[in-house]
Amino acid sequence: MPLQNTLMKSCIYKGTVGHQRRGAAANRFRYGLFMMYLDLDELDTVFKPFWFWSTSKPAVARFRRSATSVIASTLSVCITASMKMSNSATLSSK
């Protein structure tokens, strides 16, 4: 199901991780993985078609503004401000 016809920044990176050890205790593994890059300003658009993701109701994966102590116009502004507050609190405690 296409999300929109406009170009979005959010995407899924798909790849493979592997390891091989040679010698007396030879070991080898390889497995697939994926990582998500989510632009915080696109969350409502990205999550809308899927029941298990949400920014407004209970779901398996949920991003809530109320989980932060900052009230802002957009989620990205809210998260950025919360991170700055957290970093400054960490630096002042040293």
PDB file of C-alpha atoms in Angstrom:
ATOM      1  CA  MET A   1       0.000   0.000   0.000  1.00  0.00           C
ATOM      2  CA  PRO A   2       1.678   3.277  -1.062  1.00  0.00           C
ATOM      3  CA  LEU A   3       1.901   5.888   1.672  1.00  0.00           C
ATOM      4  CA  GLN A   4       1.923   8.991  -0.533  1.00  0.00           C
ATOM      5  CA  ASN A   5       2.939  10.164  -3.968  1.00  0.00           C
ATOM      6  CA  THR A   6       5.348  12.734  -2.515  1.00  0.00           C
ATOM      7  CA  LEU A   7       8.980  12.051  -1.770  1.00  0.00           C
ATOM      8  CA  MET A   8       9.484  11.066   1.869  1.00  0.00           C
ATOM      9  CA  LYS A   9      12.659  11.042   3.939  1.00  0.00           C
ATOM     10  CA  SER A  10      11.641   8.017   6.058  1.00  0.00           C
ATOM     11  CA  CYS A  11      12.898   4.658   4.804  1.00  0.00           C
ATOM     12  CA  ILE A  12      13.856   1.099   5.721  1.00  0.00           C
ATOM     13  CA  TYR A  13      17.449  -0.061   5.313  1.00  0.00           C
ATOM     14  CA  LYS A  14      17.827  -3.795   4.682  1.00  0.00           C
ATOM     15  CA  GLY A  15      21.124  -5.630   4.960  1.00  0.00           C
ATOM     16  CA  THR A  16      23.094  -8.616   6.163  1.00  0.00           C
ATOM     17  CA  VAL A  17      25.464  -9.053   9.090  1.00  0.00           C
ATOM     18  CA  GLY A  18      28.056 -11.769   9.087  1.00  0.00           C
ATOM     19  CA  HIS A  19      31.075 -13.039  10.993  1.00  0.00           C
ATOM     20  CA  GLN A  20      33.664 -15.675  10.273  1.00  0.00           C
ATOM     21  CA  ARG A  21      36.381 -16.880  12.638  1.00  0.00           C
ATOM     22  CA  ARG A  22      39.115 -19.158  11.411  1.00  0.00           C
ATOM     23  CA  GLY A  23      41.406 -21.307  13.482  1.00  0.00           C
ATOM     24  CA  ALA A  24      40.982 -23.986  16.128  1.00  0.00           C
ATOM     25  CA  ALA A  25      37.477 -22.848  17.064  1.00  0.00           C
ATOM     26  CA  ALA A  26      36.008 -22.039  13.661  1.00  0.00           C
ATOM     27  CA  ASN A  27      32.722 -20.209  13.755  1.00  0.00           C
ATOM     28  CA  ARG A  28      30.588 -18.538  11.106  1.00  0.00           C
ATOM     29  CA  PHE A  29      27.228 -16.848  11.002  1.00  0.00           C
ATOM     30  CA  ARG A  30      25.232 -14.614   8.713  1.00  0.00           C
ATOM     31  CA  TYR A  31      21.780 -13.145   9.204  1.00  0.00           C
ATOM     32  CA  GLY A  32      19.536 -10.488   7.747  1.00  0.00           C
ATOM     33  CA  LEU A  33      18.528  -7.303   9.506  1.00  0.00           C
ATOM     34  CA  PHE A  34      16.678  -4.083   8.908  1.00  0.00           C
ATOM     35  CA  MET A  35      16.860  -0.629  10.430  1.00  0.00           C
ATOM     36  CA  MET A  36      14.326   2.143  10.153  1.00  0.00           C
ATOM     37  CA  TYR A  37      15.028   5.804   9.589  1.00  0.00           C
ATOM     38  CA  LEU A  38      11.936   7.751  10.588  1.00  0.00           C
ATOM     39  CA  ASP A  39      11.690  11.474  10.004  1.00  0.00           C
ATOM     40  CA  LEU A  40       9.774  12.669  13.081  1.00  0.00           C
ATOM     41  CA  ASP A  41       7.768  15.148  10.994  1.00  0.00           C
ATOM     42  CA  GLU A  42       6.489  12.238   8.852  1.00  0.00           C
ATOM     43  CA  LEU A  43       5.373   9.881  11.644  1.00  0.00           C
ATOM     44  CA  ASP A  44       1.645  10.542  11.271  1.00  0.00           C
ATOM     45  CA  THR A  45       1.865   9.874   7.520  1.00  0.00           C
ATOM     46  CA  VAL A  46       4.090   6.800   7.847  1.00  0.00           C
ATOM     47  CA  PHE A  47       2.077   5.217  10.678  1.00  0.00           C
ATOM     48  CA  LYS A  48      -1.438   5.948   9.363  1.00  0.00           C
ATOM     49  CA  PRO A  49      -1.933   2.814   7.167  1.00  0.00           C
ATOM     50  CA  PHE A  50      -0.752   0.385   9.885  1.00  0.00           C
ATOM     51  CA  TRP A  51      -2.739  -0.643  12.975  1.00  0.00           C
ATOM     52  CA  PHE A  52       0.378  -1.614  14.958  1.00  0.00           C
ATOM     53  CA  TRP A  53       2.023   1.870  14.791  1.00  0.00           C
ATOM     54  CA  SER A  54       0.512   5.075  16.100  1.00  0.00           C
ATOM     55  CA  THR A  55       1.154   8.579  17.343  1.00  0.00           C
ATOM     56  CA  SER A  56      -2.337   9.005  18.786  1.00  0.00           C
ATOM     57  CA  LYS A  57      -3.693   5.724  20.197  1.00  0.00           C
ATOM     58  CA  PRO A  58      -2.368   2.620  21.985  1.00  0.00           C
ATOM     59  CA  ALA A  59      -0.384   0.392  19.618  1.00  0.00           C
ATOM     60  CA  VAL A  60       2.525  -2.064  19.534  1.00  0.00           C
ATOM     61  CA  ALA A  61       4.848   0.820  18.540  1.00  0.00           C
ATOM     62  CA  ARG A  62       3.769   4.250  19.704  1.00  0.00           C
ATOM     63  CA  PHE A  63       5.410   7.670  19.759  1.00  0.00           C
ATOM     64  CA  ARG A  64       3.801   9.941  22.363  1.00  0.00           C
ATOM     65  CA  ARG A  65       4.466  13.601  22.967  1.00  0.00           C
ATOM     66  CA  SER A  66       3.253  13.169  26.545  1.00  0.00           C
ATOM     67  CA  ALA A  67       6.278  10.930  27.177  1.00  0.00           C
ATOM     68  CA  THR A  68       8.409  14.086  27.077  1.00  0.00           C
ATOM     69  CA  SER A  69       8.335  17.063  29.413  1.00  0.00           C
ATOM     70  CA  VAL A  70       8.205  19.583  26.543  1.00  0.00           C
ATOM     71  CA  ILE A  71       5.039  20.735  24.801  1.00  0.00           C
ATOM     72  CA  ALA A  72       5.772  21.876  21.235  1.00  0.00           C
ATOM     73  CA  SER A  73       4.056  22.348  17.898  1.00  0.00           C
ATOM     74  CA  THR A  74       5.656  19.329  16.202  1.00  0.00           C
ATOM     75  CA  LEU A  75       6.997  16.045  17.494  1.00  0.00           C
ATOM     76  CA  SER A  76      10.483  16.748  16.110  1.00  0.00           C
ATOM     77  CA  VAL A  77      10.658  20.079  18.013  1.00  0.00           C
ATOM     78  CA  CYS A  78       9.430  18.310  21.144  1.00  0.00           C
ATOM     79  CA  ILE A  79      12.008  15.483  20.894  1.00  0.00           C
ATOM     80  CA  THR A  80      14.871  17.872  20.064  1.00  0.00           C
ATOM     81  CA  ALA A  81      14.047  20.079  23.060  1.00  0.00           C
ATOM     82  CA  SER A  82      13.789  17.040  25.356  1.00  0.00           C
ATOM     83  CA  MET A  83      17.172  15.754  24.172  1.00  0.00           C
ATOM     84  CA  LYS A  84      18.787  19.160  24.765  1.00  0.00           C
ATOM     85  CA  MET A  85      17.297  19.283  28.271  1.00  0.00           C
ATOM     86  CA  SER A  86      18.544  15.772  28.984  1.00  0.00           C
ATOM     87  CA  ASN A  87      22.046  16.563  27.663  1.00  0.00           C
ATOM     88  CA  SER A  88      22.308  19.785  29.679  1.00  0.00           C
ATOM     89  CA  ALA A  89      21.182  17.961  32.831  1.00  0.00           C
ATOM     90  CA  THR A  90      23.828  15.290  32.222  1.00  0.00           C
ATOM     91  CA  LEU A  91      26.564  17.882  31.669  1.00  0.00           C
ATOM     92  CA  SER A  92      25.619  19.899  34.765  1.00  0.00           C
ATOM     93  CA  SER A  93      25.753  16.790  36.984  1.00  0.00           C
ATOM     94  CA  LYS A  94      29.430  16.158  36.125  1.00  0.00           C
TER      95      LYS A  94
END
